Amino acid sequence: MFVTKEYKKVFHEINWIAGNARAVLWSLVFIILFDIVISLTGVLTAILSKNLIDSAVKGALERVLLYAVCFGTLIILSLAVKAAVSMLAVRTTEVLANNIRKSIFSKITKTEWIALTQYHSGDILTRLTSDVGAITTGVVDTLPGIISLGAQLTAAFSTLLYYEPMLAVLAFILGPFTVLFSRIWGRKIKRFQVKVQESESAYRSFLQESLENMLIVKAFRLEEKSIETITGLHNARLNWVKKRNVTSVCASIILGLGYWAGYFLAFCWGAVKLSRGTTTFGTLTAFLQLVAQVQGPFMGLAKMIPQVIAAVASAERLIELEALPREREQHKLPEVLEVGIKLQGVSFSYKKDMPVLEKISANIKPGEIIGLIGPSGEGKTTLIRILLALLKPEKGSITLVTEDNKEYMVSADTREWISYVPQGNTLFSGTIAENIKSGCREATEEEIKAAARAACAMEFINELPDGINAKIGENGIGLSEGQAQRISIARAILRKTPILILDEATSALDRESEMQVLKSIHEMKPARTCIVITHRYSALSICSRVFRLNEGKLVEQRLNDIKHKDEFIASA
């Protein structure tokens, strides 16, 4: 039962690889045909060498010259075909790899957010690079190699059978044992391949995190600790690589013994026949080449099995990503100017019996600006993630209500109506204009600048050498935290949606800049429904109502009840 299940799984993985390879089918066909031509030239070379040597022994110089020209032409043809195959294989590899990466990445972007967070970004990156590489190698190199070796085996066996039937049978009998033996090691090699890829993911994940947080590494003097960790991860990966290679080498040695046994048998058989005068030097030369070309494909096929296993194991890792739950297909929503938010008995918990939100309800009117306060870790950001349909409530619902009283359950579709300024630095490497324009790809330069002015960003932007086209590094390197925050606010403002969410969006701004930004938001026309998550009393000045989230409960609180700023800051 287990064996049947395992074979079904392998068949599914091979079928997945085949489905992805259809995009480069014709390129693969040409590569296979060219590889077959190269393989057949080996058999023709054996035949030509036989006739060339026999003609030389007989003193037939004209025939020697003819066979020599054919021999040379065959070599030139083989080199030309190999060059063509090499160039075509490189192009096919890149096209196939890019297609698979694009397909997987596209599906990742449409995967449910909570499911995707179970994977480290370094692990996903490894799957999109190393695992995709193993698959393209299997498709572009290994598959044509297996088919061409099959053609070579057929041609060499038929030719050897014509010249010496007994030797052909003996060579063929020894061959299958090599492939049969390699099957014994197959499951072990696959397990080691998976472990190698998993250790590569851990290694790359740590590298990525260390580079992203180099400031913390240096500030906390973690250089030596980081080096120790990376050394440990490297040794763990090296251990699995060594185990995989030892297995492969042991298999290759035994396979090599089978190959040389066949070659030695052919050599002895030919030597005996030569001593008896029942064969010629040319025929002996051809025998040795042909036996090698009968045994060679078996050995080649056995060596390619680990590559096939690696491709199948890598396909399994990519299929795992594809199998993650997907968000339902997105649909275009109607354009609206004003949208309200209705929360009805919303409950959510990350762990069983540890609720973060408990039956919270609220009704936010279109255009209303709401303050959301409460201690850190009490579920404010979680509530926003549910509103963005990144998380699903366990109970209750959140609906968006349009100006004509139509209700839409929050989903991936309703993100079209929401602009979001999250906590922290969320800028991309590129120009300031490109970062702001990601809020609205169709925006003009004047609209981009207008959004930047509303976010109080134009003052510092104008001081930069390239202004709005100034380039910033990864995670906003080159900008202060407050400047990066204003670019994020400009991006959200440019995206003219009826709902705006500010999650600690002004925490890094000075009071004067904060008040200017909040004033711009308050005066936007048409008025946007706005949720302001904050720990700063000043940010509540634009809010018409304030809700406090504490111990999973959402309670409306009058701003006047917060008597002192210090009281608010302490309680928040």
XYZ file of C-alpha atoms in Angstrom:
572
model
C 0.000 0.000 0.000
C 2.850 2.354 0.959
C 4.727 1.542 -2.257
C 1.625 2.253 -4.364
C 1.098 5.567 -2.579
C 4.755 6.507 -3.071
C 4.628 5.703 -6.799
C 1.450 7.760 -7.174
C 3.207 10.668 -5.505
C 6.249 10.353 -7.779
C 3.977 10.117 -10.826
C 2.182 13.288 -9.711
C 5.523 15.103 -9.337
C 6.752 13.932 -12.752
C 3.442 14.952 -14.300
C 3.840 18.402 -12.691
C 7.315 18.757 -14.195
C 5.988 17.680 -17.604
C 3.184 20.226 -17.404
C 5.662 23.040 -16.762
C 7.986 21.798 -19.518
C 5.295 22.105 -22.226
C 6.232 25.768 -22.692
C 9.667 24.716 -24.045
C 8.506 21.537 -25.785
C 9.848 22.339 -29.256
C 13.213 23.442 -27.882
C 13.419 20.141 -25.994
C 12.531 18.226 -29.155
C 15.426 19.863 -31.039
C 17.823 19.285 -28.130
C 16.815 15.622 -28.033
C 17.244 15.248 -31.816
C 20.655 16.916 -31.694
C 21.704 14.722 -28.755
C 20.623 11.622 -30.676
C 22.731 12.752 -33.643
C 25.727 13.196 -31.309
C 25.127 9.742 -29.813
C 24.875 8.093 -33.235
C 28.135 9.702 -34.334
C 29.816 7.548 -31.676
C 28.548 4.383 -33.354
C 29.498 5.690 -36.816
C 32.954 6.555 -35.465
C 33.403 2.932 -34.336
C 32.402 1.650 -37.789
C 34.627 4.171 -39.596
C 37.602 3.399 -37.327
C 37.198 -0.332 -38.096
C 37.172 0.248 -41.844
C 39.991 2.789 -41.624
C 42.308 0.430 -39.692
C 41.430 -2.619 -41.805
C 42.050 -0.632 -45.018
C 45.383 0.615 -43.635
C 46.442 -2.965 -42.771
C 45.539 -4.087 -46.314
C 47.413 -1.133 -47.824
C 44.305 0.299 -49.563
C 45.417 3.948 -49.330
C 42.502 5.324 -51.382
C 40.035 3.801 -48.948
C 42.128 5.014 -46.022
C 41.882 8.565 -47.404
C 38.125 8.246 -47.969
C 37.478 6.941 -44.442
C 39.821 9.571 -42.963
C 37.851 12.367 -44.679
C 34.573 10.865 -43.457
C 36.053 10.497 -39.979
C 37.162 14.135 -39.909
C 33.829 15.364 -41.302
C 32.009 13.387 -38.638
C 34.115 14.972 -35.886
C 33.482 18.505 -37.236
C 29.750 17.767 -37.534
C 29.692 16.427 -33.973
C 31.446 19.558 -32.629
C 29.057 21.856 -34.534
C 26.001 20.003 -33.254
C 27.372 20.077 -29.693
C 27.831 23.854 -29.939
C 24.265 24.264 -31.221
C 22.918 22.063 -28.411
C 24.862 24.032 -25.816
C 23.449 27.400 -26.954
C 19.908 26.053 -27.273
C 20.135 24.354 -23.868
C 21.213 27.578 -22.137
C 18.301 29.505 -23.652
C 15.804 26.722 -22.869
C 17.048 26.468 -19.284
C 16.559 30.195 -18.700
C 13.092 30.262 -20.294
C 11.919 27.212 -18.333
C 13.374 28.478 -15.033
C 11.805 31.919 -15.492
C 8.424 30.398 -16.386
C 8.392 28.175 -13.291
C 9.507 31.018 -11.008
C 6.902 33.362 -12.462
C 4.172 30.737 -12.060
C 5.115 29.912 -8.451
C 5.571 33.580 -7.518
C 2.203 34.427 -9.041
C 0.548 31.724 -6.941
C 2.413 32.839 -3.814
C 1.046 36.365 -4.216
C -2.468 34.911 -4.271
C -1.904 32.583 -1.320
C -3.632 33.245 1.980
C -1.352 35.473 4.018
C -1.527 33.428 7.228
C -0.513 30.239 5.371
C 2.448 31.980 3.750
C 3.772 33.211 7.100
C 4.530 29.577 8.048
C 7.479 29.679 5.634
C 10.637 31.717 6.048
C 11.317 34.004 3.104
C 14.793 32.435 2.807
C 13.203 28.993 2.435
C 10.849 30.264 -0.278
C 13.793 31.931 -2.026
C 15.743 28.646 -1.953
C 12.817 26.843 -3.531
C 12.567 29.486 -6.259
C 16.294 29.236 -7.026
C 17.996 25.946 -6.086
C 14.913 23.755 -6.480
C 13.939 25.356 -9.772
C 17.558 24.838 -10.901
C 17.385 21.117 -10.078
C 14.186 20.802 -12.126
C 15.535 22.664 -15.168
C 18.671 20.506 -15.072
C 16.497 17.411 -15.021
C 14.355 18.586 -17.932
C 16.929 20.250 -20.206
C 20.002 18.098 -19.512
C 18.957 14.785 -17.984
C 15.837 13.985 -20.042
C 17.482 14.529 -23.471
C 20.524 12.674 -22.132
C 18.436 9.637 -21.193
C 16.708 9.545 -24.596
C 19.952 10.017 -26.517
C 21.620 7.287 -24.445
C 18.705 5.022 -25.325
C 19.288 5.758 -29.021
C 23.010 5.159 -28.586
C 22.332 1.861 -26.802
C 19.993 0.671 -29.558
C 22.398 1.610 -32.363
C 25.495 0.219 -30.624
C 23.771 -3.029 -29.622
C 22.412 -3.566 -33.141
C 25.839 -2.932 -34.688
C 27.609 -5.183 -32.188
C 24.950 -7.841 -32.709
C 25.718 -7.723 -36.440
C 29.452 -8.148 -35.910
C 29.515 -10.406 -32.825
C 26.145 -11.662 -31.451
C 27.554 -13.424 -28.378
C 29.520 -10.367 -27.251
C 26.449 -8.167 -27.741
C 24.358 -10.452 -25.536
C 27.005 -10.587 -22.799
C 27.439 -6.798 -22.821
C 23.687 -6.270 -22.668
C 23.207 -8.755 -19.807
C 25.696 -6.891 -17.604
C 24.175 -3.501 -18.393
C 20.752 -3.735 -16.727
C 22.355 -4.682 -13.402
C 23.809 -1.171 -13.171
C 20.373 0.448 -13.504
C 18.810 -2.144 -11.186
C 21.467 -1.457 -8.579
C 20.961 2.310 -8.793
C 17.225 1.861 -8.029
C 18.215 0.400 -4.651
C 19.917 3.687 -3.770
C 17.178 5.896 -5.227
C 15.074 6.402 -2.103
C 18.152 7.127 -0.004
C 19.474 9.699 -2.466
C 16.078 11.431 -2.597
C 15.973 11.718 1.197
C 19.477 13.195 1.230
C 18.540 15.622 -1.569
C 15.579 16.915 0.469
C 17.818 17.315 3.529
C 20.412 19.207 1.471
C 17.745 21.612 0.208
C 16.282 22.077 3.702
C 19.729 22.839 5.128
C 20.309 25.251 2.230
C 17.054 27.010 3.171
C 18.170 27.372 6.800
C 21.610 28.599 5.725
C 20.187 31.163 3.279
C 17.483 32.284 5.714
C 20.045 33.129 8.378
C 22.241 34.954 5.851
C 19.278 36.978 4.660
C 18.172 37.936 8.179
C 21.725 38.838 9.215
C 22.230 41.092 6.212
C 18.836 42.747 6.708
C 19.586 43.351 10.404
C 23.288 44.156 10.167
C 22.642 47.292 12.234
C 21.453 45.112 15.150
C 24.306 42.638 14.627
C 26.836 45.455 15.006
C 24.992 47.374 17.722
C 24.769 44.297 19.960
C 28.256 42.994 19.069
C 26.811 39.826 17.553
C 29.489 39.449 14.869
C 31.217 36.436 16.432
C 27.920 34.814 17.409
C 26.652 35.246 13.845
C 29.849 33.714 12.447
C 29.476 30.739 14.819
C 25.859 30.262 13.758
C 26.639 30.459 10.048
C 29.510 28.008 10.562
C 27.163 25.578 12.305
C 24.582 25.869 9.535
C 27.302 25.446 6.922
C 28.615 22.311 8.660
C 25.088 20.886 8.876
C 24.605 21.445 5.152
C 28.066 20.061 4.403
C 27.200 16.935 6.399
C 24.115 16.226 4.250
C 26.009 17.031 1.039
C 28.749 14.587 2.056
C 26.198 11.868 2.848
C 24.529 12.379 -0.509
C 27.866 12.365 -2.334
C 29.177 9.306 -0.474
C 26.042 7.429 -1.502
C 26.444 8.559 -5.102
C 30.181 7.749 -5.172
C 29.642 4.259 -3.725
C 26.985 3.635 -6.333
C 29.290 4.969 -9.078
C 32.141 2.698 -7.985
C 29.960 -0.417 -8.155
C 28.488 0.761 -11.442
C 32.009 1.392 -12.718
C 33.000 -2.161 -11.857
C 30.096 -3.406 -13.967
C 31.192 -1.184 -16.841
C 34.829 -2.273 -16.736
C 33.818 -5.923 -16.371
C 31.972 -5.654 -19.691
C 34.891 -3.799 -21.279
C 37.403 -6.346 -19.949
C 35.257 -9.204 -21.257
C 35.145 -7.595 -24.713
C 38.893 -7.020 -24.676
C 39.659 -10.640 -23.733
C 37.142 -12.003 -26.228
C 38.631 -9.861 -29.003
C 42.223 -10.794 -28.037
C 41.382 -14.517 -28.233
C 39.731 -14.093 -31.644
C 42.651 -11.986 -32.873
C 45.142 -14.656 -31.782
C 43.124 -17.250 -33.692
C 43.019 -15.081 -36.757
C 39.217 -14.981 -36.778
C 39.033 -11.204 -36.497
C 40.930 -8.111 -37.606
C 42.565 -5.240 -35.733
C 39.877 -2.904 -37.057
C 37.098 -5.202 -35.877
C 38.722 -5.444 -32.415
C 38.864 -1.660 -32.219
C 35.210 -1.444 -33.202
C 34.322 -4.163 -30.661
C 35.926 -2.220 -27.824
C 34.182 1.010 -28.820
C 30.817 -0.641 -29.338
C 30.922 -2.568 -26.056
C 31.711 0.708 -24.322
C 28.724 2.247 -26.096
C 26.473 -0.590 -24.969
C 27.702 -0.537 -21.380
C 28.149 3.248 -21.346
C 24.453 4.137 -21.714
C 23.548 1.821 -18.842
C 26.162 3.476 -16.676
C 25.086 6.889 -17.933
C 21.465 6.133 -17.158
C 22.423 4.975 -13.680
C 24.374 8.201 -13.083
C 21.424 10.268 -14.285
C 19.025 8.656 -11.840
C 20.267 10.859 -8.937
C 19.592 13.910 -11.132
C 16.078 12.642 -11.854
C 15.569 12.023 -8.126
C 16.816 15.539 -7.350
C 14.362 17.022 -9.856
C 11.471 14.996 -8.415
C 12.407 15.941 -4.833
C 12.587 19.626 -5.801
C 9.249 19.390 -7.612
C 7.770 18.045 -4.387
C 8.959 21.173 -2.537
C 7.481 23.511 -5.145
C 4.192 21.590 -5.295
C 3.993 22.083 -1.527
C 3.997 25.855 -2.085
C 1.379 25.577 -4.817
C -0.844 23.534 -2.509
C -1.114 26.318 0.063
C -4.673 27.632 0.408
C -5.422 30.334 -2.119
C -7.491 33.443 -1.716
C -10.624 33.277 -3.781
C -10.399 34.840 -7.227
C -10.556 38.606 -7.049
C -13.295 40.574 -8.796
C -13.520 44.214 -9.749
C -15.595 46.276 -7.334
C -17.656 49.327 -8.301
C -16.069 52.732 -7.795
C -17.437 54.392 -4.663
C -16.669 57.646 -2.858
C -17.710 56.782 0.686
C -17.661 53.491 2.594
C -18.533 52.659 6.193
C -17.349 49.700 8.271
C -19.575 47.376 10.300
C -18.095 44.912 12.814
C -20.480 42.307 14.196
C -19.347 39.957 16.997
C -15.814 39.489 15.615
C -13.700 36.931 17.493
C -10.215 35.698 16.667
C -7.370 33.760 18.296
C -3.984 32.597 17.041
C -3.932 29.765 19.599
C -6.809 27.745 20.929
C -8.373 29.094 24.136
C -6.240 32.251 23.911
C -8.567 34.796 22.278
C -7.122 38.030 20.916
C -10.493 39.503 19.967
C -13.767 38.579 21.708
C -17.086 39.407 20.076
C -16.188 42.982 19.209
C -18.765 45.120 17.421
C -18.738 48.667 16.072
C -20.360 50.743 13.376
C -18.102 53.273 11.641
C -19.926 55.720 9.402
C -18.660 56.750 5.956
C -16.122 59.583 6.210
C -15.719 59.156 9.973
C -12.226 59.300 11.504
C -11.820 56.773 14.311
C -8.985 56.525 16.820
C -7.985 53.036 17.951
C -5.941 52.897 21.145
C -4.923 50.305 23.698
C -1.868 48.532 25.156
C 0.622 46.955 22.773
C -0.103 43.353 21.821
C -3.822 43.574 22.527
C -4.960 42.955 18.938
C -5.107 46.347 17.184
C -2.979 45.223 14.241
C -4.778 41.860 14.227
C -8.075 43.696 13.788
C -6.614 45.602 10.834
C -5.396 42.347 9.268
C -8.918 40.968 9.490
C -10.230 44.154 7.890
C -7.697 43.618 5.082
C -8.850 39.970 4.763
C -5.345 38.750 5.611
C -6.897 36.846 8.522
C -10.359 35.323 8.821
C -12.463 35.847 11.945
C -13.404 32.681 13.795
C -16.797 34.169 14.574
C -18.692 37.215 13.433
C -18.087 39.322 10.357
C -16.808 42.611 9.009
C -18.691 44.227 6.143
C -18.113 47.409 4.196
C -21.216 49.493 3.605
C -21.410 51.748 0.541
C -23.261 55.055 0.272
C -26.258 53.253 -1.305
C -26.377 50.826 1.688
C -24.971 47.805 -0.167
C -22.896 45.545 2.067
C -19.722 43.736 0.982
C -18.100 41.081 3.155
C -14.388 41.889 3.552
C -12.263 39.861 1.150
C -9.300 40.211 -1.154
C -11.666 42.197 -3.415
C -12.398 44.873 -0.811
C -8.699 45.747 -0.459
C -9.377 47.799 -3.557
C -11.187 50.255 -1.293
C -8.463 50.441 1.374
C -5.161 52.335 1.643
C -2.857 51.147 4.398
C 0.170 52.671 6.133
C 1.650 49.845 8.236
C 4.124 50.095 11.085
C 7.812 50.192 10.278
C 9.699 50.848 7.082
C 7.900 49.350 4.095
C 9.683 51.072 1.205
C 11.228 49.330 -1.793
C 14.625 50.029 -3.305
C 14.236 52.445 -6.234
C 13.320 56.111 -6.604
C 11.070 58.073 -4.268
C 8.674 58.624 -7.171
C 8.482 54.873 -7.841
C 7.702 54.186 -4.176
C 4.913 56.759 -4.055
C 3.578 55.700 -7.464
C 3.115 52.114 -6.247
C -0.015 53.549 -4.617
C -1.417 54.366 -8.066
C 0.510 53.181 -11.134
C -1.373 55.560 -13.447
C -0.536 58.689 -11.424
C 1.115 61.656 -13.115
C 4.215 63.370 -11.729
C 2.086 66.284 -10.508
C -0.250 63.903 -8.649
C 2.767 62.215 -7.064
C 4.108 65.576 -5.902
C 0.675 66.592 -4.598
C 0.531 63.420 -2.464
C 4.052 64.115 -1.228
C 3.052 67.669 -0.260
C 0.016 66.359 1.627
C 2.363 64.044 3.546
C 4.751 66.956 4.263
C 7.481 65.195 2.279
C 8.229 67.702 -0.500
C 10.343 69.913 1.736
C 13.051 67.281 2.266
C 12.548 65.794 -1.229
C 13.383 69.143 -2.842
C 16.654 69.233 -0.907
C 17.823 65.957 -2.468
C 20.112 66.207 -5.549
C 17.655 64.314 -7.780
C 14.504 65.468 -6.017
C 11.521 63.167 -6.514
C 13.708 60.871 -8.649
C 16.311 60.376 -5.910
C 17.162 56.701 -5.402
C 16.854 55.037 -2.017
C 18.264 51.698 -0.932
C 16.729 48.562 0.483
C 14.274 49.306 3.322
C 14.583 53.030 2.690
C 18.336 53.280 3.285
C 19.282 56.926 2.731
C 16.189 58.307 4.452
C 15.502 58.948 8.112
C 12.715 56.974 9.771
C 10.465 60.032 9.722
C 11.173 60.691 6.033
C 10.453 57.061 5.138
C 7.212 57.285 7.106
C 6.111 60.359 5.146
C 6.818 58.588 1.828
C 4.609 55.691 3.019
C 1.830 58.142 3.925
C 2.150 59.826 0.500
C 1.817 56.427 -1.163
C -1.432 55.774 0.737
C -2.804 59.248 0.030
C -2.089 58.860 -3.709
C -4.224 55.731 -3.712
C -7.579 57.468 -3.679
C -9.592 54.895 -1.748
C -12.612 55.507 0.495
C -10.878 53.920 3.520
C -7.495 54.893 4.974
C -5.767 52.970 7.761
C -2.863 54.533 9.681
C -1.054 52.053 11.943
C 1.311 54.174 14.056
C 1.894 56.087 10.813
C 3.114 59.296 12.480
C 5.123 57.779 15.324
C 8.461 58.956 13.895
C 7.321 62.488 13.004
C 7.909 65.599 15.061
C 4.796 67.238 16.463
C 4.623 70.000 13.836
C 4.949 67.559 10.888
C 2.486 65.177 12.498
C -0.154 67.906 12.878
C 0.318 69.014 9.262
C -0.078 65.436 7.990
C -3.149 64.822 10.146
C -4.650 68.117 8.997
C -4.144 67.090 5.333
C -5.898 63.792 6.012
C -8.732 65.501 7.866
C -9.324 67.932 5.004
C -9.271 65.387 2.168
C -12.215 65.602 -0.224
C -14.201 63.469 -0.488
C -13.771 62.587 3.180
C -12.218 59.198 3.781
C -13.248 56.745 6.451
C -10.098 56.620 8.524
C -8.824 54.367 11.321
C -5.894 55.850 13.247
C -3.997 53.382 15.446
C -1.785 55.387 17.746
C -0.037 55.663 21.092
C 0.226 59.448 20.755
C -2.430 61.735 22.185
C -1.841 64.369 19.481
C -2.905 61.968 16.725
C -6.388 61.766 18.226
C -7.045 65.464 17.499
C -8.610 64.658 14.114
C -10.727 61.764 15.428
C -14.467 62.088 15.907
C -14.566 58.964 18.079
C -12.050 56.848 19.971
C -12.177 53.095 20.647
C -10.003 51.332 23.194
C -9.053 47.700 22.617
C -8.059 45.944 25.833
C -8.154 42.248 26.807
C -9.960 41.397 23.588
C -12.808 43.878 24.183
C -13.539 46.960 22.088
C -14.988 49.838 24.084
C -15.813 53.330 22.837
C -14.187 56.035 24.901
C -14.861 59.737 24.838
C -11.837 61.867 24.083
C -12.709 64.131 27.013
C -12.368 61.163 29.338
C -8.688 61.082 28.545
C -7.916 63.963 30.901
C -4.186 64.183 30.435
C -1.791 63.264 27.665
C 0.475 61.543 30.155
C -2.455 59.420 31.330
C -3.127 58.352 27.757
C 0.463 57.503 27.025
C 0.772 55.432 30.198
C -2.447 53.521 29.625
C -1.629 52.921 25.974
